[in-house]
Amino acid sequence: VPALVASVKAVTLFPGLSVRHASGGPVGAVVAVRVDLSGKADGKAWKLSTVTNPATVSEALPFIVGGDPWIRYDPAAAAPEAPAPVHAAPVPVPSPPANKPAAPPTVLATPGPLPAPAAHAHPAVDEVFTALDTVRTRFEHLSGENMRLTRELEALRQESTARPEIPVPSPAFGGAELERLRVRVALMTRERAEMVEDHGRDMAEADDLAVENARLLHFNETLREQNRTERSRAARARQLSRDITDAADDSPLFADAGDQFRHEVYLEWTTRIPAGSKTESPLAAYGFVNGFLKDVADIQGVDRSKIVAVAVEVLTGLADSMPGRDMHRLRGGLPGASNFIEHPVYGTAWRVALQIKTASARRMHFWRDSDGMIRFATVGIHDDMGI
């Protein structure tokens, strides 16, 4: 390819692309070089070699597509010839019509076609670089003008977008299209106003909900305080009741132990069974055999009130369906290997739990006749199977 000798150590393949290469020719001469390794436009990675008698030389690149090469290589010349001066000619940019919107300005500088150097012509080297400087200066001027016009256009765009409520129809539209755009802008304006109004209502509702939430929180805190107060009052009342009970005379009200036990059973039934259920859960007929009342007085590890409460559950039938009572018929030996204990007068022997999941849990034995008559027999520990 042809190259312009820029100095003793550099050649120019194209204006702006200078490559380090010692061609041996005078400054301003056009020499033929072979591109052994190409690189970027900075010219640093390029490797060139000088060709003295080339068979063919490719044409140099033009300034514009389809134009003449920017330099030419003449193999018949005795000495390297400098390229013809480069004359930069700006390409005029047509102004937009009056009824058309101004498009973003694009300013281009297009160098004019470069004439081929005449045979055996030796143009001055300073004229070549003067022409290149002229082209560069023109390009810089046009680039600055292009940037200025771009800034002005951007400012106009920002000014037009700062007032969205004023529709600016394009000059390219007219008639029905312009009216359609105006109607659309009006519709969008109304929709925006409705959205603003809806937003205001939503904000007002949010404020009302916040106030209602605060009121409910205050009311909830008030209820919690009242609950704490009532719990404290109930605790004081229970403590007072216990104090009164402890201070009361708990001596028997009857001289006979059987009458005393029956009295306690009746009080437990009246307290335990609601008024509406007393007809459905009456006390069955009952009595005592053997040393039951003595066992009640002497038994340790279980409170007397517990024995009375379980007796009421047996007499009303509640113990039959209570899992904690483990009520079942009493056998004479090992479970599953002996028969149930029967009495010719008292009926069948039964066993009911007074306690569960405790050491030596207490049990109560009683007889139940076919007519429903119950006779309490013994109170003892779990392993005591006698009746």
XYZ file of C-alpha atoms in Angstrom:
387
model
C 0.000 0.000 0.000
C 1.202 3.567 -0.509
C 2.361 5.558 2.526
C 3.443 9.152 3.041
C 6.845 9.630 4.671
C 6.184 11.802 7.725
C 9.691 11.602 9.241
C 12.764 9.450 9.150
C 11.094 7.049 11.602
C 7.404 7.247 10.701
C 5.058 6.995 7.743
C 1.368 7.910 7.430
C -1.018 5.302 6.027
C -3.972 7.698 6.380
C -4.320 11.136 7.971
C -4.330 10.406 11.691
C -2.822 6.897 11.358
C 0.940 7.258 11.806
C 3.069 4.096 12.078
C 6.705 3.866 13.184
C 8.745 2.744 10.162
C 12.119 3.844 8.749
C 11.395 3.990 5.017
C 14.608 5.727 3.978
C 12.752 8.167 1.719
C 12.636 11.939 2.086
C 9.892 13.556 4.105
C 6.834 14.070 1.911
C 7.629 11.233 -0.475
C 5.152 8.471 -1.270
C 6.639 5.018 -0.790
C 5.247 1.492 -1.080
C 5.124 -0.581 2.127
C 3.860 -4.039 2.963
C 1.584 -4.394 6.020
C 3.003 -7.374 7.918
C 0.871 -6.853 11.045
C -2.082 -4.493 11.476
C -3.418 -3.010 14.733
C -5.655 -0.322 16.137
C -6.000 3.243 14.863
C -3.318 4.460 17.280
C -0.672 2.855 14.996
C 1.247 1.209 17.870
C 0.830 -2.472 16.946
C 1.440 -2.054 13.209
C 4.435 -3.712 11.550
C 5.543 -2.527 8.087
C 8.269 -3.419 5.632
C 9.510 -1.334 2.664
C 8.949 -2.627 -0.888
C 11.405 -1.243 -3.475
C 10.065 -2.801 -6.689
C 6.503 -3.880 -5.998
C 4.537 -5.749 -8.630
C 1.218 -4.234 -7.549
C 0.355 -1.499 -5.073
C -3.141 -1.161 -3.689
C -4.783 2.217 -3.900
C -4.768 4.382 -0.768
C -8.030 4.981 1.052
C -10.154 7.979 -0.046
C -11.492 10.701 2.243
C -15.033 9.823 1.209
C -16.577 6.656 -0.139
C -16.239 6.569 -3.899
C -13.704 9.378 -3.979
C -10.121 9.424 -5.191
C -7.305 7.995 -3.040
C -5.789 10.555 -0.702
C -2.278 9.771 -2.100
C -0.964 7.889 -5.133
C 2.208 5.865 -5.649
C 4.130 6.280 -8.932
C 6.692 3.483 -9.399
C 8.195 5.178 -12.494
C 9.194 8.308 -10.636
C 12.897 8.657 -9.927
C 12.247 10.024 -6.506
C 9.303 9.680 -4.185
C 6.675 12.213 -4.934
C 4.626 14.030 -2.328
C 0.887 13.939 -2.615
C -1.130 16.748 -4.002
C -2.429 19.284 -1.493
C -5.599 18.242 0.213
C -8.405 20.730 -0.105
C -11.230 20.239 2.378
C -14.611 21.173 1.042
C -17.535 21.280 3.479
C -20.648 19.482 2.372
C -23.608 21.826 2.814
C -26.473 20.560 4.977
C -29.875 21.519 3.523
C -32.173 23.509 5.793
C -35.476 21.882 6.718
C -38.631 23.193 5.038
C -40.645 25.799 6.868
C -43.533 23.413 7.477
C -41.348 20.553 8.705
C -40.031 20.104 12.287
C -36.359 20.720 12.646
C -34.480 17.454 12.863
C -31.409 17.130 15.095
C -28.642 18.963 13.310
C -25.994 16.801 11.740
C -23.043 18.645 10.308
C -20.569 16.702 8.248
C -17.410 17.869 6.614
C -16.591 15.986 3.480
C -13.247 16.628 1.832
C -13.469 17.186 -1.849
C -11.954 14.764 -4.318
C -8.218 14.817 -4.392
C -6.688 15.044 -7.853
C -4.008 12.585 -8.692
C -0.556 14.115 -8.693
C 0.775 14.875 -12.134
C 3.604 12.756 -13.412
C 7.022 13.825 -12.143
C 5.328 16.527 -9.971
C 7.044 17.445 -6.728
C 4.574 19.408 -4.529
C 6.033 21.062 -1.489
C 5.793 19.102 1.735
C 4.552 22.112 3.692
C 1.598 22.448 1.321
C 0.521 18.865 2.111
C 0.556 19.424 5.872
C -1.059 22.842 5.425
C -3.921 21.138 3.583
C -4.196 18.505 6.293
C -4.289 21.201 8.971
C -7.011 22.977 7.007
C -9.085 19.809 6.880
C -8.527 19.173 10.588
C -9.429 22.740 11.480
C -12.579 22.536 9.399
C -13.556 19.274 11.041
C -13.010 20.741 14.514
C -15.080 23.813 13.651
C -17.935 21.739 12.279
C -17.761 19.388 15.290
C -18.029 22.334 17.692
C -20.943 23.754 15.705
C -22.642 20.368 15.770
C -22.251 20.118 19.570
C -23.658 23.643 20.026
C -26.721 22.887 17.914
C -27.211 19.587 19.759
C -27.202 21.410 23.121
C -29.726 23.944 21.838
C -31.996 21.159 20.591
C -31.802 19.330 23.933
C -32.671 22.558 25.754
C -35.725 23.004 23.521
C -36.796 19.419 24.219
C -36.492 19.862 27.971
C -38.457 23.098 27.808
C -41.238 21.394 25.858
C -41.443 18.432 28.293
C -41.567 20.772 31.319
C -45.150 21.786 30.407
C -47.022 18.516 29.700
C -50.421 20.124 30.257
C -50.036 22.245 27.086
C -50.358 19.955 24.067
C -47.958 20.817 21.286
C -49.245 19.220 18.058
C -46.709 18.291 15.486
C -46.751 20.544 12.421
C -46.812 17.388 10.327
C -50.357 16.599 11.504
C -53.408 18.505 10.497
C -57.136 18.332 10.193
C -58.753 15.216 11.679
C -55.444 13.844 12.985
C -54.729 17.054 14.904
C -58.243 17.050 16.357
C -57.847 13.405 17.367
C -54.635 14.208 19.196
C -56.267 17.147 20.963
C -59.143 14.934 22.108
C -56.683 12.328 23.362
C -54.709 14.944 25.294
C -57.932 16.254 26.847
C -58.945 12.721 27.823
C -55.563 12.042 29.398
C -55.799 15.351 31.267
C -59.200 14.371 32.693
C -57.898 10.928 33.626
C -54.986 12.526 35.417
C -57.350 14.834 37.320
C -59.508 11.845 38.291
C -56.436 9.952 39.445
C -55.385 12.907 41.583
C -58.907 13.057 43.054
C -58.898 9.300 43.733
C -55.513 9.612 45.359
C -56.840 12.361 47.618
C -59.808 10.202 48.648
C -57.527 7.228 49.294
C -55.270 9.347 51.461
C -58.285 10.622 53.424
C -59.519 7.049 53.925
C -56.027 6.036 55.037
C -56.054 8.840 57.606
C -59.483 7.735 58.864
C -58.280 4.136 59.125
C -55.213 5.271 61.032
C -57.406 7.194 63.487
C -59.749 4.191 63.872
C -56.779 1.893 64.403
C -55.416 4.179 67.109
C -58.852 4.234 68.787
C -59.107 0.451 68.698
C -55.614 0.090 70.106
C -56.547 2.418 72.957
C -59.793 0.499 73.529
C -57.916 -2.811 73.483
C -55.425 -1.509 76.020
C -58.324 -0.344 78.195
C -59.890 -3.817 78.052
C -56.576 -5.396 78.968
C -56.260 -3.082 81.950
C -59.804 -3.918 83.039
C -59.053 -7.630 82.639
C -55.963 -7.290 84.800
C -58.005 -5.416 87.412
C -60.751 -8.064 87.428
C -58.194 -10.846 87.695
C -56.608 -9.100 90.647
C -60.006 -8.687 92.303
C -60.856 -12.355 91.700
C -57.539 -13.437 93.166
C -58.156 -11.312 96.265
C -61.685 -12.744 96.573
C -60.399 -16.318 96.337
C -57.743 -15.602 98.913
C -60.360 -14.036 101.186
C -62.606 -17.071 100.741
C -59.742 -19.379 101.644
C -58.946 -17.287 104.673
C -62.591 -17.421 105.786
C -62.707 -21.181 105.207
C -59.497 -21.700 107.154
C -60.804 -19.584 110.003
C -64.206 -21.323 110.063
C -64.972 -24.177 112.442
C -64.550 -27.422 110.483
C -65.735 -29.701 113.239
C -68.395 -32.283 112.304
C -71.976 -31.097 112.283
C -73.321 -34.566 113.142
C -72.328 -36.937 115.875
C -72.881 -39.956 113.652
C -70.135 -40.497 111.070
C -72.629 -41.823 108.523
C -74.882 -38.775 108.863
C -71.860 -36.494 108.554
C -70.714 -38.239 105.357
C -74.221 -38.111 103.877
C -74.377 -34.395 104.709
C -71.084 -33.762 102.915
C -72.238 -35.820 99.900
C -75.438 -33.785 99.660
C -73.572 -30.469 99.860
C -71.152 -31.640 97.172
C -74.062 -32.721 94.925
C -75.880 -29.390 95.339
C -72.700 -27.482 94.532
C -71.385 -29.762 91.794
C -74.531 -30.408 89.759
C -76.165 -27.361 88.066
C -79.775 -26.573 88.893
C -81.015 -27.598 85.446
C -79.249 -30.967 85.635
C -80.217 -32.056 89.132
C -83.331 -33.807 87.818
C -81.282 -35.753 85.271
C -78.434 -36.537 87.722
C -80.017 -37.374 91.069
C -78.170 -39.154 93.866
C -78.699 -42.897 93.768
C -79.662 -44.807 96.894
C -76.509 -45.737 98.826
C -75.216 -47.070 102.134
C -72.026 -48.232 103.855
C -70.634 -51.695 104.642
C -67.710 -53.029 106.643
C -65.331 -50.314 107.823
C -65.808 -47.768 105.017
C -66.402 -44.793 107.301
C -63.386 -45.786 109.401
C -61.244 -45.978 106.229
C -62.431 -42.481 105.266
C -61.390 -41.158 108.668
C -58.047 -42.975 108.797
C -56.825 -42.895 105.173
C -53.650 -40.866 104.520
C -52.474 -39.252 101.295
C -55.865 -38.165 99.985
C -58.178 -35.405 101.188
C -61.605 -36.270 102.621
C -63.243 -33.823 100.159
C -61.788 -35.889 97.288
C -63.467 -39.042 98.609
C -66.779 -37.177 98.913
C -66.463 -35.769 95.364
C -65.750 -39.208 93.828
C -68.657 -40.685 95.803
C -70.975 -38.071 94.229
C -69.606 -38.953 90.766
C -70.342 -42.645 91.419
C -73.845 -41.936 92.765
C -74.770 -39.670 89.787
C -73.203 -41.935 87.126
C -70.559 -39.389 86.103
C -67.710 -41.724 87.049
C -68.855 -44.273 84.439
C -67.654 -42.043 81.573
C -64.737 -40.194 83.202
C -61.337 -41.531 81.984
C -59.573 -40.255 85.091
C -61.692 -42.460 87.346
C -60.746 -45.746 85.602
C -63.943 -47.289 86.941
C -64.227 -51.049 86.350
C -65.510 -54.279 87.902
C -63.255 -55.814 90.547
C -61.730 -59.306 89.964
C -60.686 -61.778 92.601
C -57.162 -62.363 91.221
C -54.967 -61.474 88.252
C -56.716 -59.540 85.455
C -57.969 -61.865 82.732
C -57.328 -64.990 84.806
C -60.074 -64.654 87.464
C -63.768 -64.000 87.673
C -65.506 -60.827 88.793
C -66.315 -60.628 92.477
C -70.023 -61.059 93.156
C -72.053 -60.919 96.414
C -75.413 -62.594 96.745
C -76.916 -59.574 98.513
C -74.786 -56.551 97.566
C -74.302 -57.364 93.890
C -71.107 -56.792 91.869
C -67.857 -55.355 93.283
C -66.499 -52.199 91.577
C -63.259 -50.252 91.803
C -62.820 -46.491 91.121
C -59.648 -44.375 91.204
C -59.324 -41.487 93.628
C -55.833 -40.635 92.311
C -53.832 -41.398 89.153
C -50.133 -41.214 88.284
C -49.048 -40.968 91.948
C -47.218 -43.367 94.208
C -49.618 -45.753 95.973
C -52.582 -44.102 94.248
C -55.740 -44.432 96.358
C -58.690 -46.479 95.194
C -62.263 -46.874 96.462
C -64.269 -50.124 96.318
C -68.064 -50.358 96.371
C -70.922 -52.758 95.639
C -73.553 -52.102 92.997
C -76.776 -54.097 93.071
C -78.978 -54.840 90.070
C -81.552 -52.325 91.327
C -78.960 -49.532 91.384
C -78.298 -49.591 95.131
C -74.689 -48.650 95.907
C -72.836 -49.639 99.088
C -69.404 -48.074 99.683
C -67.034 -50.716 101.063
C -63.357 -49.690 101.411
C -60.816 -46.945 100.691
C -57.207 -48.059 100.269
C -54.092 -47.958 98.106
C -53.715 -49.299 94.575
C -52.382 -52.711 95.538
C -55.107 -53.345 98.122
C -57.627 -55.535 96.295
C -59.778 -56.452 99.319
C -63.418 -55.471 99.626
